[in-house]
Structures are given as structure tokens and as C-alpha cells.
Short mmCIF file of N, CA and C in Angstrom, two decimals:
data_model
loop_
_atom_site.label_atom_id
_atom_site.label_comp_id
_atom_site.label_asym_id
_atom_site.label_seq_id
_atom_site.Cartn_x
_atom_site.Cartn_y
_atom_site.Cartn_z
N MET A 1 0.85 -1.18 0.00
CA MET A 1 0.00 0.00 0.00
C MET A 1 0.89 1.24 0.00
N ALA A 2 0.52 2.21 -0.81
CA ALA A 2 1.29 3.45 -0.91
C ALA A 2 1.23 4.22 0.40
N LYS A 3 2.27 5.03 0.65
CA LYS A 3 2.34 5.80 1.89
C LYS A 3 1.14 6.74 2.03
N TRP A 4 0.74 7.40 0.92
CA TRP A 4 -0.39 8.33 0.99
C TRP A 4 -1.68 7.60 1.35
N ALA A 5 -1.82 6.36 0.89
CA ALA A 5 -3.03 5.58 1.19
C ALA A 5 -3.08 5.23 2.69
N GLU A 6 -1.91 4.91 3.26
CA GLU A 6 -1.85 4.62 4.69
C GLU A 6 -2.19 5.87 5.51
N VAL A 7 -1.66 7.00 5.08
CA VAL A 7 -1.94 8.26 5.78
C VAL A 7 -3.42 8.59 5.67
N MET A 8 -4.01 8.41 4.49
CA MET A 8 -5.43 8.69 4.31
C MET A 8 -6.28 7.80 5.22
N GLU A 9 -5.94 6.53 5.26
CA GLU A 9 -6.68 5.59 6.10
C GLU A 9 -6.60 6.01 7.57
N GLN A 10 -5.43 6.41 8.00
CA GLN A 10 -5.24 6.83 9.39
C GLN A 10 -6.00 8.13 9.68
N VAL A 11 -6.00 9.08 8.75
CA VAL A 11 -6.74 10.33 8.93
C VAL A 11 -8.23 10.04 9.07
N VAL A 12 -8.76 9.20 8.18
CA VAL A 12 -10.19 8.89 8.22
C VAL A 12 -10.54 8.18 9.52
N ARG A 13 -9.71 7.26 9.93
CA ARG A 13 -9.98 6.48 11.13
C ARG A 13 -9.87 7.33 12.40
N GLU A 14 -8.83 8.15 12.50
CA GLU A 14 -8.52 8.84 13.75
C GLU A 14 -9.00 10.30 13.81
N ARG A 15 -8.97 11.02 12.71
CA ARG A 15 -9.22 12.46 12.75
C ARG A 15 -10.55 12.89 12.12
N ARG A 16 -11.28 11.97 11.50
CA ARG A 16 -12.52 12.34 10.82
C ARG A 16 -13.53 13.03 11.74
N PRO A 17 -13.81 12.51 12.94
CA PRO A 17 -14.78 13.21 13.80
C PRO A 17 -14.37 14.65 14.11
N ALA A 18 -13.08 14.87 14.35
CA ALA A 18 -12.61 16.23 14.62
C ALA A 18 -12.74 17.11 13.37
N LEU A 19 -12.48 16.54 12.21
CA LEU A 19 -12.60 17.30 10.97
C LEU A 19 -14.06 17.64 10.67
N VAL A 20 -14.97 16.71 10.94
CA VAL A 20 -16.40 16.99 10.75
C VAL A 20 -16.83 18.10 11.71
N GLY A 21 -16.36 18.06 12.95
CA GLY A 21 -16.67 19.12 13.91
C GLY A 21 -16.15 20.47 13.44
N TYR A 22 -14.96 20.47 12.90
CA TYR A 22 -14.38 21.70 12.36
C TYR A 22 -15.22 22.21 11.20
N ALA A 23 -15.60 21.31 10.30
CA ALA A 23 -16.44 21.69 9.16
C ALA A 23 -17.78 22.24 9.63
N PHE A 24 -18.32 21.67 10.69
CA PHE A 24 -19.59 22.15 11.24
C PHE A 24 -19.46 23.59 11.71
N LEU A 25 -18.36 23.90 12.38
CA LEU A 25 -18.14 25.27 12.83
C LEU A 25 -18.03 26.24 11.65
N VAL A 26 -17.44 25.77 10.57
CA VAL A 26 -17.25 26.63 9.40
C VAL A 26 -18.56 26.83 8.64
N CYS A 27 -19.35 25.75 8.49
CA CYS A 27 -20.54 25.86 7.62
C CYS A 27 -21.85 25.95 8.38
N GLY A 28 -21.95 25.43 9.60
CA GLY A 28 -23.16 25.57 10.39
C GLY A 28 -24.21 24.50 10.20
N SER A 29 -23.94 23.50 9.41
CA SER A 29 -24.91 22.45 9.16
C SER A 29 -24.23 21.09 9.31
N ARG A 30 -24.83 20.21 10.10
CA ARG A 30 -24.21 18.90 10.32
C ARG A 30 -24.15 18.09 9.03
N SER A 31 -25.22 18.10 8.24
CA SER A 31 -25.21 17.31 7.00
C SER A 31 -24.21 17.89 6.01
N ASP A 32 -24.16 19.22 5.90
CA ASP A 32 -23.17 19.84 5.02
C ASP A 32 -21.76 19.56 5.52
N ALA A 33 -21.56 19.57 6.84
CA ALA A 33 -20.23 19.31 7.41
C ALA A 33 -19.74 17.91 7.00
N GLU A 34 -20.64 16.92 7.05
CA GLU A 34 -20.26 15.56 6.64
C GLU A 34 -19.85 15.54 5.17
N GLU A 35 -20.66 16.19 4.33
CA GLU A 35 -20.38 16.20 2.90
C GLU A 35 -19.10 16.98 2.59
N ILE A 36 -18.94 18.12 3.24
CA ILE A 36 -17.75 18.94 3.00
C ILE A 36 -16.49 18.21 3.42
N THR A 37 -16.55 17.53 4.56
CA THR A 37 -15.39 16.78 5.03
C THR A 37 -15.02 15.67 4.06
N GLN A 38 -16.03 14.94 3.60
CA GLN A 38 -15.79 13.86 2.63
C GLN A 38 -15.17 14.42 1.36
N GLU A 39 -15.74 15.52 0.86
CA GLU A 39 -15.21 16.14 -0.36
C GLU A 39 -13.77 16.62 -0.15
N ALA A 40 -13.49 17.19 1.01
CA ALA A 40 -12.13 17.68 1.30
C ALA A 40 -11.13 16.53 1.35
N ILE A 41 -11.52 15.42 1.95
CA ILE A 41 -10.63 14.25 2.01
C ILE A 41 -10.37 13.71 0.62
N VAL A 42 -11.42 13.60 -0.17
CA VAL A 42 -11.27 13.09 -1.54
C VAL A 42 -10.37 14.01 -2.35
N ARG A 43 -10.60 15.32 -2.26
CA ARG A 43 -9.77 16.27 -3.01
C ARG A 43 -8.31 16.24 -2.56
N THR A 44 -8.11 16.07 -1.26
CA THR A 44 -6.74 16.07 -0.74
C THR A 44 -5.95 14.86 -1.24
N PHE A 45 -6.61 13.71 -1.32
CA PHE A 45 -5.89 12.50 -1.69
C PHE A 45 -6.17 12.02 -3.11
N ALA A 46 -6.94 12.75 -3.90
CA ALA A 46 -7.36 12.30 -5.22
C ALA A 46 -6.20 12.03 -6.16
N ARG A 47 -5.18 12.82 -6.10
CA ARG A 47 -4.07 12.66 -7.04
C ARG A 47 -2.95 11.80 -6.49
N GLY A 48 -3.16 11.22 -5.32
CA GLY A 48 -2.13 10.37 -4.74
C GLY A 48 -0.89 11.13 -4.35
N ARG A 49 -1.06 12.40 -4.05
CA ARG A 49 0.08 13.21 -3.63
C ARG A 49 0.71 12.61 -2.38
N ALA A 50 1.98 12.78 -2.25
CA ALA A 50 2.70 12.21 -1.12
C ALA A 50 2.47 13.02 0.14
N LYS A 51 1.50 12.64 0.92
CA LYS A 51 1.28 13.23 2.25
C LYS A 51 1.99 12.30 3.22
N THR A 52 3.03 12.81 3.84
CA THR A 52 3.87 11.93 4.64
C THR A 52 3.45 11.80 6.09
N SER A 53 2.54 12.67 6.54
CA SER A 53 2.13 12.57 7.94
C SER A 53 0.66 12.93 8.06
N VAL A 54 0.06 12.48 9.14
CA VAL A 54 -1.34 12.78 9.42
C VAL A 54 -1.51 14.28 9.64
N ALA A 55 -0.57 14.90 10.34
CA ALA A 55 -0.65 16.34 10.61
C ALA A 55 -0.63 17.14 9.31
N GLN A 56 0.26 16.76 8.39
CA GLN A 56 0.34 17.45 7.11
C GLN A 56 -0.95 17.27 6.32
N ALA A 57 -1.45 16.06 6.28
CA ALA A 57 -2.70 15.79 5.55
C ALA A 57 -3.87 16.53 6.19
N GLU A 58 -3.91 16.57 7.51
CA GLU A 58 -5.00 17.27 8.19
C GLU A 58 -4.97 18.76 7.88
N GLY A 59 -3.80 19.34 7.77
CA GLY A 59 -3.70 20.75 7.39
C GLY A 59 -4.29 21.01 6.01
N TYR A 60 -3.95 20.14 5.06
CA TYR A 60 -4.51 20.26 3.71
C TYR A 60 -6.04 20.10 3.75
N ILE A 61 -6.51 19.14 4.51
CA ILE A 61 -7.95 18.88 4.59
C ILE A 61 -8.67 20.06 5.22
N ARG A 62 -8.14 20.63 6.29
CA ARG A 62 -8.77 21.79 6.93
C ARG A 62 -8.88 22.96 5.95
N ARG A 63 -7.85 23.18 5.17
CA ARG A 63 -7.88 24.25 4.17
C ARG A 63 -8.94 23.95 3.11
N ALA A 64 -9.01 22.70 2.68
CA ALA A 64 -10.01 22.30 1.69
C ALA A 64 -11.43 22.45 2.24
N ILE A 65 -11.61 22.21 3.54
CA ILE A 65 -12.92 22.37 4.18
C ILE A 65 -13.36 23.83 4.11
N VAL A 66 -12.47 24.74 4.46
CA VAL A 66 -12.80 26.17 4.42
C VAL A 66 -13.15 26.58 2.98
N ASN A 67 -12.34 26.17 2.01
CA ASN A 67 -12.60 26.52 0.62
C ASN A 67 -13.94 25.97 0.15
N GLU A 68 -14.22 24.72 0.45
CA GLU A 68 -15.47 24.08 0.01
C GLU A 68 -16.68 24.74 0.66
N ALA A 69 -16.59 25.10 1.94
CA ALA A 69 -17.71 25.75 2.61
C ALA A 69 -18.02 27.10 1.98
N ILE A 70 -16.99 27.86 1.67
CA ILE A 70 -17.19 29.16 1.03
C ILE A 70 -17.77 28.98 -0.37
N ASP A 71 -17.24 28.02 -1.13
CA ASP A 71 -17.76 27.75 -2.47
C ASP A 71 -19.22 27.33 -2.43
N ARG A 72 -19.58 26.46 -1.50
CA ARG A 72 -20.98 26.02 -1.39
C ARG A 72 -21.89 27.18 -1.05
N SER A 73 -21.44 28.05 -0.18
CA SER A 73 -22.25 29.20 0.18
C SER A 73 -22.50 30.09 -1.03
N ARG A 74 -21.46 30.30 -1.81
CA ARG A 74 -21.61 31.11 -3.02
C ARG A 74 -22.56 30.44 -4.01
N ARG A 75 -22.40 29.14 -4.23
CA ARG A 75 -23.29 28.43 -5.16
C ARG A 75 -24.73 28.47 -4.67
N ARG A 76 -24.92 28.34 -3.36
CA ARG A 76 -26.27 28.36 -2.79
C ARG A 76 -26.93 29.73 -3.02
N LYS A 77 -26.16 30.80 -2.85
CA LYS A 77 -26.71 32.14 -3.08
C LYS A 77 -27.13 32.32 -4.53
N VAL A 78 -26.31 31.84 -5.46
CA VAL A 78 -26.65 31.95 -6.88
C VAL A 78 -27.91 31.13 -7.17
N ALA A 79 -27.99 29.93 -6.62
CA ALA A 79 -29.17 29.09 -6.84
C ALA A 79 -30.43 29.74 -6.26
N GLU A 80 -30.31 30.34 -5.07
CA GLU A 80 -31.46 31.02 -4.47
C GLU A 80 -31.90 32.22 -5.30
N ALA A 81 -30.95 32.94 -5.86
CA ALA A 81 -31.29 34.09 -6.69
C ALA A 81 -32.02 33.63 -7.95
N ARG A 82 -31.59 32.52 -8.51
CA ARG A 82 -32.26 31.98 -9.70
C ARG A 82 -33.62 31.39 -9.36
N ARG A 83 -33.74 30.82 -8.17
CA ARG A 83 -34.99 30.19 -7.77
C ARG A 83 -36.11 31.21 -7.66
N THR A 84 -35.77 32.44 -7.29
CA THR A 84 -36.81 33.47 -7.18
C THR A 84 -37.44 33.78 -8.53
N LEU A 85 -36.78 33.40 -9.60
CA LEU A 85 -37.33 33.63 -10.93
C LEU A 85 -38.40 32.59 -11.29
N VAL A 86 -38.46 31.51 -10.55
CA VAL A 86 -39.42 30.45 -10.80
C VAL A 86 -40.44 30.44 -9.68
N ALA A 87 -41.72 30.36 -10.02
CA ALA A 87 -42.79 30.39 -9.01
C ALA A 87 -43.01 28.99 -8.46
N VAL A 88 -42.21 28.63 -7.46
CA VAL A 88 -42.33 27.34 -6.79
C VAL A 88 -42.43 27.60 -5.30
N PRO A 89 -43.44 27.03 -4.62
CA PRO A 89 -43.55 27.28 -3.17
C PRO A 89 -42.37 26.67 -2.42
N ASP A 90 -41.95 27.36 -1.38
CA ASP A 90 -40.86 26.87 -0.54
C ASP A 90 -41.30 25.67 0.27
N ALA A 91 -40.39 24.77 0.49
CA ALA A 91 -40.67 23.62 1.35
C ALA A 91 -40.65 24.07 2.80
N VAL A 92 -41.34 23.35 3.64
CA VAL A 92 -41.36 23.66 5.06
C VAL A 92 -40.03 23.22 5.65
N ALA A 93 -39.37 24.12 6.32
CA ALA A 93 -38.06 23.83 6.90
C ALA A 93 -38.21 22.95 8.14
N SER A 94 -37.29 22.02 8.29
CA SER A 94 -37.29 21.14 9.46
C SER A 94 -36.29 21.69 10.47
N HIS A 95 -36.65 21.59 11.75
CA HIS A 95 -35.75 22.07 12.79
C HIS A 95 -34.91 20.94 13.37
N ALA A 96 -35.09 19.74 12.87
CA ALA A 96 -34.40 18.58 13.43
C ALA A 96 -32.88 18.71 13.30
N GLY A 97 -32.41 19.28 12.19
CA GLY A 97 -30.97 19.38 11.98
C GLY A 97 -30.32 20.49 12.77
N THR A 98 -31.10 21.40 13.32
CA THR A 98 -30.50 22.53 14.02
C THR A 98 -30.36 22.32 15.52
N VAL A 99 -30.85 21.20 16.01
CA VAL A 99 -30.76 20.92 17.44
C VAL A 99 -29.32 20.55 17.76
N ALA A 100 -28.73 21.23 18.73
CA ALA A 100 -27.35 20.94 19.12
C ALA A 100 -27.14 21.36 20.56
N SER A 101 -26.01 20.93 21.10
CA SER A 101 -25.74 21.24 22.49
C SER A 101 -25.50 22.72 22.73
N ASP A 102 -24.98 23.42 21.74
CA ASP A 102 -24.73 24.84 21.93
C ASP A 102 -25.39 25.61 20.79
N ALA A 103 -26.71 25.63 20.81
CA ALA A 103 -27.48 26.25 19.74
C ALA A 103 -27.21 27.75 19.63
N TYR A 104 -26.92 28.39 20.73
CA TYR A 104 -26.69 29.83 20.69
C TYR A 104 -25.42 30.16 19.90
N LEU A 105 -24.36 29.41 20.12
CA LEU A 105 -23.13 29.63 19.35
C LEU A 105 -23.39 29.37 17.87
N GLU A 106 -24.12 28.32 17.57
CA GLU A 106 -24.48 28.03 16.18
C GLU A 106 -25.25 29.19 15.59
N TYR A 107 -26.19 29.71 16.36
CA TYR A 107 -26.98 30.85 15.88
C TYR A 107 -26.08 32.05 15.60
N LEU A 108 -25.21 32.36 16.53
CA LEU A 108 -24.33 33.51 16.34
C LEU A 108 -23.45 33.34 15.10
N LEU A 109 -22.87 32.16 14.92
CA LEU A 109 -22.03 31.93 13.75
C LEU A 109 -22.84 31.99 12.46
N SER A 110 -24.10 31.58 12.53
CA SER A 110 -24.93 31.58 11.31
C SER A 110 -25.27 32.98 10.84
N THR A 111 -25.12 33.98 11.70
CA THR A 111 -25.43 35.36 11.30
C THR A 111 -24.29 35.99 10.52
N LEU A 112 -23.14 35.34 10.47
CA LEU A 112 -21.98 35.89 9.79
C LEU A 112 -21.93 35.46 8.33
N ALA A 113 -21.33 36.30 7.51
CA ALA A 113 -21.08 35.95 6.11
C ALA A 113 -20.08 34.79 6.08
N PRO A 114 -20.07 33.99 5.03
CA PRO A 114 -19.18 32.81 4.98
C PRO A 114 -17.72 33.11 5.24
N GLN A 115 -17.19 34.18 4.66
CA GLN A 115 -15.78 34.48 4.88
C GLN A 115 -15.54 35.00 6.29
N GLU A 116 -16.47 35.77 6.83
CA GLU A 116 -16.33 36.22 8.22
C GLU A 116 -16.34 35.02 9.14
N ARG A 117 -17.25 34.11 8.90
CA ARG A 117 -17.36 32.90 9.72
C ARG A 117 -16.08 32.08 9.65
N ALA A 118 -15.55 31.91 8.44
CA ALA A 118 -14.32 31.14 8.28
C ALA A 118 -13.16 31.80 9.02
N VAL A 119 -13.06 33.11 8.93
CA VAL A 119 -11.97 33.83 9.62
C VAL A 119 -12.12 33.69 11.13
N VAL A 120 -13.34 33.81 11.63
CA VAL A 120 -13.56 33.67 13.08
C VAL A 120 -13.18 32.27 13.55
N VAL A 121 -13.56 31.25 12.79
CA VAL A 121 -13.23 29.87 13.17
C VAL A 121 -11.72 29.66 13.13
N LEU A 122 -11.06 30.16 12.08
CA LEU A 122 -9.60 30.01 12.01
C LEU A 122 -8.92 30.74 13.16
N LYS A 123 -9.45 31.91 13.53
CA LYS A 123 -8.84 32.71 14.61
C LYS A 123 -9.06 32.07 15.98
N TYR A 124 -10.30 31.71 16.28
CA TYR A 124 -10.62 31.31 17.66
C TYR A 124 -10.71 29.81 17.88
N VAL A 125 -10.82 29.02 16.83
CA VAL A 125 -10.81 27.57 16.99
C VAL A 125 -9.42 27.02 16.69
N ASP A 126 -8.87 27.45 15.54
CA ASP A 126 -7.53 26.99 15.18
C ASP A 126 -6.43 27.81 15.83
N ASP A 127 -6.78 28.95 16.46
CA ASP A 127 -5.84 29.82 17.15
C ASP A 127 -4.72 30.29 16.23
N LEU A 128 -5.11 30.72 15.01
CA LEU A 128 -4.13 31.23 14.05
C LEU A 128 -3.98 32.74 14.21
N THR A 129 -2.83 33.24 13.83
CA THR A 129 -2.61 34.68 13.82
C THR A 129 -3.25 35.27 12.57
N VAL A 130 -3.34 36.59 12.52
CA VAL A 130 -3.90 37.26 11.35
C VAL A 130 -3.08 36.91 10.11
N ALA A 131 -1.77 36.91 10.24
CA ALA A 131 -0.90 36.57 9.10
C ALA A 131 -1.13 35.13 8.63
N GLN A 132 -1.27 34.21 9.57
CA GLN A 132 -1.50 32.81 9.21
C GLN A 132 -2.86 32.63 8.53
N ILE A 133 -3.87 33.35 9.02
CA ILE A 133 -5.19 33.28 8.40
C ILE A 133 -5.13 33.84 6.99
N GLY A 134 -4.45 34.97 6.84
CA GLY A 134 -4.29 35.57 5.52
C GLY A 134 -3.61 34.63 4.55
N ALA A 135 -2.57 33.95 5.01
CA ALA A 135 -1.87 33.00 4.15
C ALA A 135 -2.77 31.81 3.81
N ALA A 136 -3.51 31.32 4.79
CA ALA A 136 -4.37 30.15 4.56
C ALA A 136 -5.51 30.47 3.60
N MET A 137 -6.06 31.67 3.71
CA MET A 137 -7.21 32.03 2.87
C MET A 137 -6.81 32.88 1.66
N LYS A 138 -5.51 33.10 1.51
CA LYS A 138 -4.99 33.91 0.41
C LYS A 138 -5.63 35.31 0.42
N LEU A 139 -5.59 35.94 1.59
CA LEU A 139 -6.13 37.28 1.79
C LEU A 139 -5.04 38.17 2.38
N ALA A 140 -5.16 39.45 2.14
CA ALA A 140 -4.25 40.41 2.76
C ALA A 140 -4.57 40.49 4.26
N ASP A 141 -3.58 40.84 5.06
CA ASP A 141 -3.79 40.97 6.50
C ASP A 141 -4.89 41.96 6.82
N GLY A 142 -4.94 43.06 6.08
CA GLY A 142 -5.98 44.06 6.30
C GLY A 142 -7.37 43.52 6.04
N THR A 143 -7.50 42.65 5.05
CA THR A 143 -8.79 42.04 4.75
C THR A 143 -9.21 41.11 5.89
N VAL A 144 -8.27 40.34 6.40
CA VAL A 144 -8.56 39.46 7.53
C VAL A 144 -9.01 40.28 8.73
N LYS A 145 -8.29 41.37 9.00
CA LYS A 145 -8.66 42.23 10.13
C LYS A 145 -10.05 42.83 9.93
N ARG A 146 -10.37 43.21 8.69
CA ARG A 146 -11.69 43.77 8.42
C ARG A 146 -12.77 42.73 8.66
N TYR A 147 -12.55 41.49 8.20
CA TYR A 147 -13.53 40.42 8.43
C TYR A 147 -13.70 40.17 9.92
N LEU A 148 -12.59 40.14 10.67
CA LEU A 148 -12.68 39.93 12.11
C LEU A 148 -13.42 41.08 12.79
N SER A 149 -13.13 42.30 12.36
CA SER A 149 -13.80 43.46 12.93
C SER A 149 -15.30 43.46 12.62
N ASN A 150 -15.63 43.18 11.37
CA ASN A 150 -17.05 43.12 10.99
C ASN A 150 -17.78 42.03 11.78
N ALA A 151 -17.14 40.88 11.92
CA ALA A 151 -17.76 39.78 12.67
C ALA A 151 -17.93 40.16 14.13
N ALA A 152 -16.91 40.78 14.71
CA ALA A 152 -16.99 41.17 16.12
C ALA A 152 -18.10 42.19 16.33
N THR A 153 -18.24 43.13 15.42
CA THR A 153 -19.30 44.14 15.53
C THR A 153 -20.68 43.48 15.47
N LYS A 154 -20.86 42.58 14.50
CA LYS A 154 -22.15 41.88 14.38
C LYS A 154 -22.44 41.06 15.63
N LEU A 155 -21.45 40.30 16.07
CA LEU A 155 -21.66 39.42 17.23
C LEU A 155 -21.89 40.24 18.50
N ARG A 156 -21.14 41.32 18.66
CA ARG A 156 -21.30 42.17 19.84
C ARG A 156 -22.72 42.74 19.88
N GLY A 157 -23.23 43.20 18.75
CA GLY A 157 -24.58 43.73 18.69
C GLY A 157 -25.62 42.68 19.04
N LEU A 158 -25.44 41.47 18.53
CA LEU A 158 -26.39 40.40 18.83
C LEU A 158 -26.37 40.02 20.30
N VAL A 159 -25.17 39.89 20.85
CA VAL A 159 -25.05 39.48 22.25
C VAL A 159 -25.61 40.56 23.17
N GLU A 160 -25.34 41.83 22.87
CA GLU A 160 -25.87 42.93 23.69
C GLU A 160 -27.39 42.98 23.60
N ASP A 161 -27.96 42.79 22.40
CA ASP A 161 -29.42 42.77 22.24
C ASP A 161 -30.03 41.63 23.04
N ASP A 162 -29.40 40.46 22.95
CA ASP A 162 -29.91 39.29 23.68
C ASP A 162 -29.80 39.49 25.18
N ALA A 163 -28.70 40.10 25.64
CA ALA A 163 -28.53 40.33 27.07
C ALA A 163 -29.58 41.30 27.58
N ALA A 164 -29.86 42.35 26.81
CA ALA A 164 -30.89 43.31 27.22
C ALA A 164 -32.26 42.65 27.27
N GLU A 165 -32.53 41.79 26.31
CA GLU A 165 -33.82 41.09 26.28
C GLU A 165 -33.96 40.14 27.47
N VAL A 166 -32.90 39.43 27.79
CA VAL A 166 -32.92 38.51 28.94
C VAL A 166 -33.12 39.30 30.23
N ALA A 167 -32.43 40.43 30.37
CA ALA A 167 -32.58 41.26 31.57
C ALA A 167 -34.01 41.78 31.70
N GLU A 168 -34.58 42.20 30.58
CA GLU A 168 -35.95 42.70 30.61
C GLU A 168 -36.93 41.59 31.00
N LEU A 169 -36.74 40.40 30.45
CA LEU A 169 -37.60 39.27 30.81
C LEU A 169 -37.46 38.91 32.29
N HIS A 170 -36.23 38.99 32.81
CA HIS A 170 -36.00 38.69 34.23
C HIS A 170 -36.73 39.69 35.11
N VAL A 171 -36.67 40.97 34.74
CA VAL A 171 -37.36 42.00 35.53
C VAL A 171 -38.87 41.77 35.48
N ARG A 172 -39.40 41.48 34.30
CA ARG A 172 -40.83 41.21 34.18
C ARG A 172 -41.25 40.01 35.03
N ALA A 173 -40.46 38.94 34.96
CA ALA A 173 -40.78 37.74 35.73
C ALA A 173 -40.74 38.04 37.23
N THR A 174 -39.78 38.84 37.66
CA THR A 174 -39.66 39.19 39.06
C THR A 174 -40.87 40.00 39.52
N VAL A 175 -41.28 40.94 38.69
CA VAL A 175 -42.43 41.78 39.02
C VAL A 175 -43.70 40.92 39.09
N ILE A 176 -43.83 40.01 38.14
CA ILE A 176 -45.02 39.14 38.11
C ILE A 176 -45.06 38.25 39.34
N GLU A 177 -43.91 37.78 39.79
CA GLU A 177 -43.86 36.92 40.97
C GLU A 177 -44.19 37.71 42.24
N GLY A 178 -44.20 39.00 42.18
CA GLY A 178 -44.59 39.82 43.31
C GLY A 178 -43.44 40.32 44.15
N ARG A 179 -42.22 40.10 43.72
CA ARG A 179 -41.09 40.57 44.53
C ARG A 179 -41.04 42.08 44.60
N TYR A 180 -41.36 42.76 43.48
CA TYR A 180 -41.29 44.21 43.46
C TYR A 180 -42.68 44.84 43.32
N ALA A 181 -43.71 44.04 43.52
CA ALA A 181 -45.07 44.58 43.35
C ALA A 181 -45.52 45.33 44.59
#
């Protein structure tokens, strides 16, 4: 068996769950994360390139995951724009796929644009520097900083709005219970 095939087998066996989790953070959908991870693994090893270690292969796969998630988002937007030209009723959305242990984090990440989301995940999950993120995504450092700033502004606004709403609900509940009546 070729060295790359052994490395691929080991990556799939040992690192696939972590890669699917990473893809989920990048794209926000468990089913898409599974598909994106599979596509990234196939693309990484399709040409039989000599990947000599699991760590090296995982780096390539993580980069392919980010690229594929951004590409899918772009294709989905184009398809949605075209769909509005055809009079077809929308299907009823299912909430089964959105149930997760940390739904609030998923919600917050889902409010970001695909590239903002990817930059945030690379920064705070992979713990990369701005320069490393720029190199990985082929972006200028200033662009990475802008995406991080835009994401932080959006997230800060959402968290502050939610905190104010929770505080208001707490005050209402307290008043209703008669503590301040």
C-alpha cells in the first residue's frame, strides 16, 4: 500500500470526527459538514500526492474544508437568486438538523457571512494569527482584520441585544412573581 493511502486511512480512522466538527463550525450544518469533510478528504488524496504525515494531511484537509464551505455558500446564493425567478412554493423547513448542544453559538455563527465565519473559526478555533489566516485564505492581513472586525461588531450587537432582552424578561418575571409589586 502506498504511503499516501496509509496516511489517508489513518486520517479517516482517527481524525474524521474532529474534521467533521471543524467543518460544522465553518458551515453551520451537520449534514453539510459531513459532505464537505468527505469532499475535502477526496480532493486532498485524489491525485495520490505524497502526504507523509497525518498532521500534514490534516492541514490540507482543513484548508479544503474552508474553501469548500465558502464555495458552497456562493453556489447556494446563486441558486437562491435563480430560484426566485421560478414560481415554486418553498418547502417547510425542518428544525431537526439545528438541534445541538450549543445552539446559541451556532446561531451567532450563522449570522456571519461565509468568509467572516471562516476567519472567526480560524482565529478562535484553530488559534491562528492574522498573518496565518491571511496566508491560509490567500487574503491580505488588512482584509482578515476587516472580516474579524465586521464579525466582532455583528456578534457584539447580537449578544448585547440578547442580554438586554434577557434582563428585561427577568425583571418582568420578578415583578409578576410579586417581589417588586
